[in-house]
Amino acid sequence: MRKPLSYPAVNTVSFGFRIGRGRQYPMRTADQHNEIELNHVECGEMLFRRGVETVRLPQGATTVYWAAVPHQVVSVAPGTEISWAVIPLAWFLGWRLSPAFNKRIIGGDILRLDGASSRIRIPSFRDWAEDFSASSELNLAVRLEVESFFRRLAARDQDHGAIRQGPPAEELQSHHVERMIATITARFREPLSVEQIARSANLNPEYAMRLFRKRWGMTLGTFLQHQRVAEARRLLLLSDLPVIDVAFACGFQSLSRFYHAFKKQSGFSPRAYRLRFTVPDLPE
């Protein structure tokens, strides 16, 4: 008898702007929320999984990533402490950083501050946390310091050419794009159409497609497909779901479309991907 199908558990609570520092423990379930995370390992070491990527983060490692992809600390060395900041997506979009840098973040990269980026001073998370709740003036100062940190990071992201400031845009446009991204990340498992995505931002579909492509360098359909394939890769490696169930769980309406999109992005068929790549069993 086949054992019951199991889906990897995910916690989808949103955080808003938050900063903290303290002891890190293994996470029982993955987190998934529509914000940007900045983490710094103060001491110790941890094994971090995001989607299907597992990385070892030693003392001094600093990472930046979009938290809409399920992520989880799966093991830690005794006494590991980290500092962390969660940045609202609305702030990130409103800064209008270079399109190449934005595309790296929203495209799913984990940015590690090494090489050219290592010249960037790691912020004082404790000062940020205290000042943000102290007064309106200090609140504004923290927001400007967070923005300054990300601007330096984008400017020094040399390897991917993210050196040029992005074109100016209206604040309202940033709000529209944020709404569309939020809709896709929350509902990509549904049979979601471009018209529905545009409607969530109160936009005409044609204008929504032009605006999104201008800001992110990809179409709405491509971004939606990336979200679905990223989730499919995660389920293929971290669950026992049959391929057909993975396809429909990720929002694809036919196996043929799923196979085409998956192979286009990964270079493998879903079955070959599952056979070739494995995520090791990790200590609790």
C-alpha positions as MATLAB code, in Angstrom:
seq = 'MRKPLSYPAVNTVSFGFRIGRGRQYPMRTADQHNEIELNHVECGEMLFRRGVETVRLPQGATTVYWAAVPHQVVSVAPGTEISWAVIPLAWFLGWRLSPAFNKRIIGGDILRLDGASSRIRIPSFRDWAEDFSASSELNLAVRLEVESFFRRLAARDQDHGAIRQGPPAEELQSHHVERMIATITARFREPLSVEQIARSANLNPEYAMRLFRKRWGMTLGTFLQHQRVAEARRLLLLSDLPVIDVAFACGFQSLSRFYHAFKKQSGFSPRAYRLRFTVPDLPE';
ca = [
       0.000    0.000    0.000;
       1.299    3.439   -0.945;
       2.004    5.669    2.037;
      -0.026    8.911    2.306;
       1.257   11.847    0.297;
       3.152   14.384    2.380;
       3.572   18.089    1.663;
       6.517   19.969    3.244;
       5.065   22.239    5.929;
       5.332   26.008    5.383;
       4.560   28.899    7.751;
       3.125   31.822    5.755;
       2.843   34.502    8.475;
       3.926   37.955    7.244;
       6.241   40.081    9.405;
       6.319   43.673    8.111;
       9.421   45.610    9.205;
      11.193   43.795   12.029;
      14.744   43.633   13.360;
      16.263   41.365   15.963;
      19.285   39.555   17.317;
      19.593   36.382   19.349;
      20.198   32.649   19.577;
      19.295   30.712   16.440;
      17.648   27.298   16.637;
      16.595   24.838   13.911;
      13.196   25.713   12.426;
      10.559   22.968   12.526;
       8.848   24.338    9.405;
       9.871   26.611    6.553;
       8.808   30.279    6.460;
       7.348   31.943    3.377;
       6.396   35.628    3.333;
       6.449   38.489    0.856;
       9.359   40.509    2.293;
      13.127   40.884    1.876;
      15.364   39.316    4.545;
      18.834   40.388    5.637;
      20.652   37.931    7.943;
      24.098   38.048    9.572;
      25.693   35.159   11.500;
      27.247   36.782   14.578;
      28.826   33.578   15.897;
      28.593   29.871   15.249;
      27.403   28.278   12.013;
      24.141   27.143   10.466;
      22.814   25.149    7.539;
      20.193   27.136    5.636;
      17.779   25.833    3.017;
      15.854   28.057    0.614;
      13.743   26.332   -1.994;
      16.009   23.479   -3.095;
      19.283   25.286   -2.347;
      21.102   24.375    0.868;
      24.058   26.514    1.982;
      26.356   26.441    4.998;
      26.670   29.880    6.622;
      29.705   30.300    8.910;
      30.379   33.084   11.402;
      30.433   36.448    9.615;
      28.257   35.337    6.688;
      25.645   37.871    5.574;
      22.810   37.026    3.202;
      20.037   38.925    1.433;
      17.114   37.158   -0.232;
      13.425   37.400   -1.096;
      11.482   35.485    1.530;
       8.626   34.507   -0.812;
      10.559   31.285   -1.511;
      10.165   28.820    1.419;
      13.273   28.980    3.615;
      14.392   27.215    6.771;
      17.318   26.913    9.166;
      17.730   23.137    9.269;
      20.684   22.760   11.640;
      22.913   24.983   13.783;
      26.149   24.691   15.715;
      25.701   25.059   19.498;
      25.592   28.702   20.584;
      24.899   30.132   17.122;
      23.582   33.720   17.197;
      22.318   35.806   14.286;
      21.127   39.339   13.602;
      18.304   39.765   11.132;
      16.086   42.335    9.471;
      12.851   41.858    7.539;
      12.212   44.607    4.969;
       8.711   45.237    3.548;
       8.527   44.649   -0.189;
       6.916   48.088   -0.604;
      10.103   49.725    0.717;
      12.313   47.655   -1.575;
      10.241   48.463   -4.666;
       9.993   52.138   -3.710;
      13.792   52.527   -3.653;
      13.911   52.000   -7.441;
      17.274   50.236   -7.425;
      18.904   49.008  -10.627;
      16.691   46.650  -12.662;
      19.472   44.032  -12.750;
      19.793   43.993   -8.956;
      16.021   43.871   -8.453;
      15.772   41.022  -10.921;
      18.425   39.054   -9.016;
      16.534   39.423   -5.756;
      13.037   38.775   -7.096;
      14.430   36.112   -9.421;
      15.420   34.020   -6.411;
      19.143   34.579   -5.828;
      20.638   34.383   -2.340;
      23.096   37.306   -2.214;
      26.120   36.709    0.019;
      28.218   39.690    0.994;
      31.658   38.661   -0.171;
      34.065   39.864   -2.862;
      33.240   43.452   -3.835;
      30.312   43.513   -1.436;
      32.512   42.738    1.575;
      33.500   46.419    1.728;
      29.969   47.220    2.878;
      29.769   47.755    6.631;
      27.360   45.371    8.314;
      24.654   47.496    9.964;
      24.041   47.745   13.695;
      20.823   45.764   13.973;
      20.516   46.580   17.672;
      20.609   50.344   16.988;
      18.089   49.941   14.190;
      15.692   48.024   16.433;
      15.926   50.528   19.303;
      15.707   53.642   17.124;
      12.822   52.415   14.977;
      10.491   52.298   17.986;
      11.901   55.368   19.778;
      10.491   58.357   17.875;
       9.249   59.434   14.455;
      12.566   61.169   13.673;
      14.629   58.093   14.535;
      12.095   55.934   12.722;
      12.787   57.926    9.558;
      16.548   57.707   10.173;
      16.364   53.910   10.333;
      14.393   53.724    7.093;
      17.002   55.903    5.374;
      19.864   53.790    6.759;
      18.203   50.587    5.542;
      17.753   52.150    2.109;
      21.376   53.341    2.095;
      22.608   49.825    2.900;
      20.689   48.330   -0.026;
      21.808   51.096   -2.391;
      25.453   50.344   -1.563;
      24.823   46.646   -2.024;
      23.208   47.195   -5.432;
      25.970   49.564   -6.563;
      28.701   47.070   -5.645;
      27.023   44.055   -7.135;
      29.680   44.188   -9.850;
      29.557   40.635  -11.094;
      26.019   41.003  -12.350;
      26.381   44.551  -13.662;
      23.998   46.089  -11.145;
      25.814   49.410  -10.994;
      23.408   51.772  -12.732;
      20.578   53.516  -10.919;
      17.195   52.440  -12.186;
      14.967   54.874  -14.070;
      12.688   57.118  -12.014;
       9.158   55.877  -11.486;
       5.996   57.130   -9.820;
       5.285   55.921   -6.300;
       1.896   54.758   -7.549;
       3.589   52.526  -10.120;
       5.636   50.896   -7.359;
       2.411   50.235   -5.478;
       0.862   48.624   -8.567;
       3.882   46.370   -9.100;
       3.919   45.423   -5.418;
       0.254   44.419   -5.607;
       0.865   42.265   -8.686;
       3.873   40.522   -7.126;
       1.929   39.929   -3.908;
      -0.958   38.434   -5.883;
       1.323   36.087   -7.813;
       3.249   34.888   -4.757;
       0.028   34.309   -2.806;
      -2.005   32.694   -5.595;
       0.393   31.110   -8.116;
      -0.923   27.655   -7.153;
      -4.326   28.674   -8.551;
      -5.272   28.858  -12.267;
      -4.249   32.531  -12.229;
      -4.557   34.655  -15.389;
      -2.872   37.921  -16.400;
      -6.298   39.568  -16.265;
      -6.756   38.522  -12.631;
      -3.273   39.730  -11.719;
      -3.904   43.096  -13.377;
      -7.291   43.397  -11.692;
      -5.668   42.952   -8.273;
      -3.782   46.210   -8.926;
      -6.781   47.931  -10.584;
      -4.976   48.048  -13.926;
      -5.815   47.334  -17.530;
      -4.128   44.013  -18.491;
      -2.127   45.526  -21.354;
      -0.847   48.382  -19.194;
      -0.097   45.964  -16.343;
       2.034   43.802  -18.652;
       3.955   46.828  -19.994;
       4.542   48.248  -16.510;
       5.725   44.944  -15.058;
       8.106   44.258  -17.928;
       9.508   47.791  -17.732;
      10.217   47.476  -14.014;
      11.448   43.856  -13.851;
      12.697   42.986  -17.318;
      10.341   40.006  -17.656;
       6.679   39.470  -18.451;
       3.979   38.762  -15.897;
       3.555   35.313  -17.417;
       7.269   34.544  -17.105;
       7.353   35.648  -13.468;
       4.287   33.521  -12.699;
       5.906   30.544  -14.406;
       9.142   31.046  -12.429;
       7.181   30.926   -9.169;
       5.432   27.716  -10.186;
       8.602   25.971  -11.346;
      10.486   27.024   -8.193;
       7.762   25.453   -6.066;
       7.742   22.351   -8.285;
      11.482   21.876   -7.778;
      11.002   22.147   -4.028;
       8.179   19.604   -3.980;
      10.038   17.169   -6.225;
      12.988   17.051   -3.837;
      11.330   17.503   -0.458;
       8.130   15.460   -0.848;
       6.965   12.087   -2.133;
       4.294   13.571   -4.403;
       3.964   11.963   -7.847;
       4.945   14.236  -10.728;
       1.339   14.738  -11.818;
       0.369   15.898   -8.317;
       3.353   18.247   -8.208;
       2.230   19.814  -11.492;
      -1.292   20.555  -10.329;
      -0.191   21.552   -6.813;
       1.940   24.303   -8.385;
      -0.818   25.766  -10.555;
      -0.136   24.119  -13.907;
      -3.312   23.125  -15.724;
      -1.794   20.385  -17.879;
       1.145   17.998  -17.696;
       2.416   19.080  -21.107;
       2.686   22.734  -20.015;
       4.350   21.681  -16.798;
       6.938   19.515  -18.564;
       7.695   22.248  -21.105;
       8.100   25.006  -18.486;
      10.087   22.812  -16.109;
      12.562   21.609  -18.726;
      12.961   25.124  -20.123;
      14.019   26.466  -16.723;
      15.892   23.518  -15.214;
      17.206   21.668  -18.257;
      15.694   18.401  -16.986;
      12.370   16.635  -17.072;
      10.696   16.583  -13.632;
      11.448   12.877  -13.161;
      15.091   13.242  -14.233;
      15.466   16.251  -11.926;
      14.150   14.276   -8.964;
      16.471   11.347   -9.712;
      19.570   13.469  -10.246;
      19.302   15.951   -7.402;
      18.728   14.973   -3.818;
      18.568   16.998   -0.642;
      20.528   15.214    2.099;
      18.929   14.234    5.365;
      19.995   16.869    7.861;
      20.304   16.655   11.639;
      17.567   18.245   13.717;
];
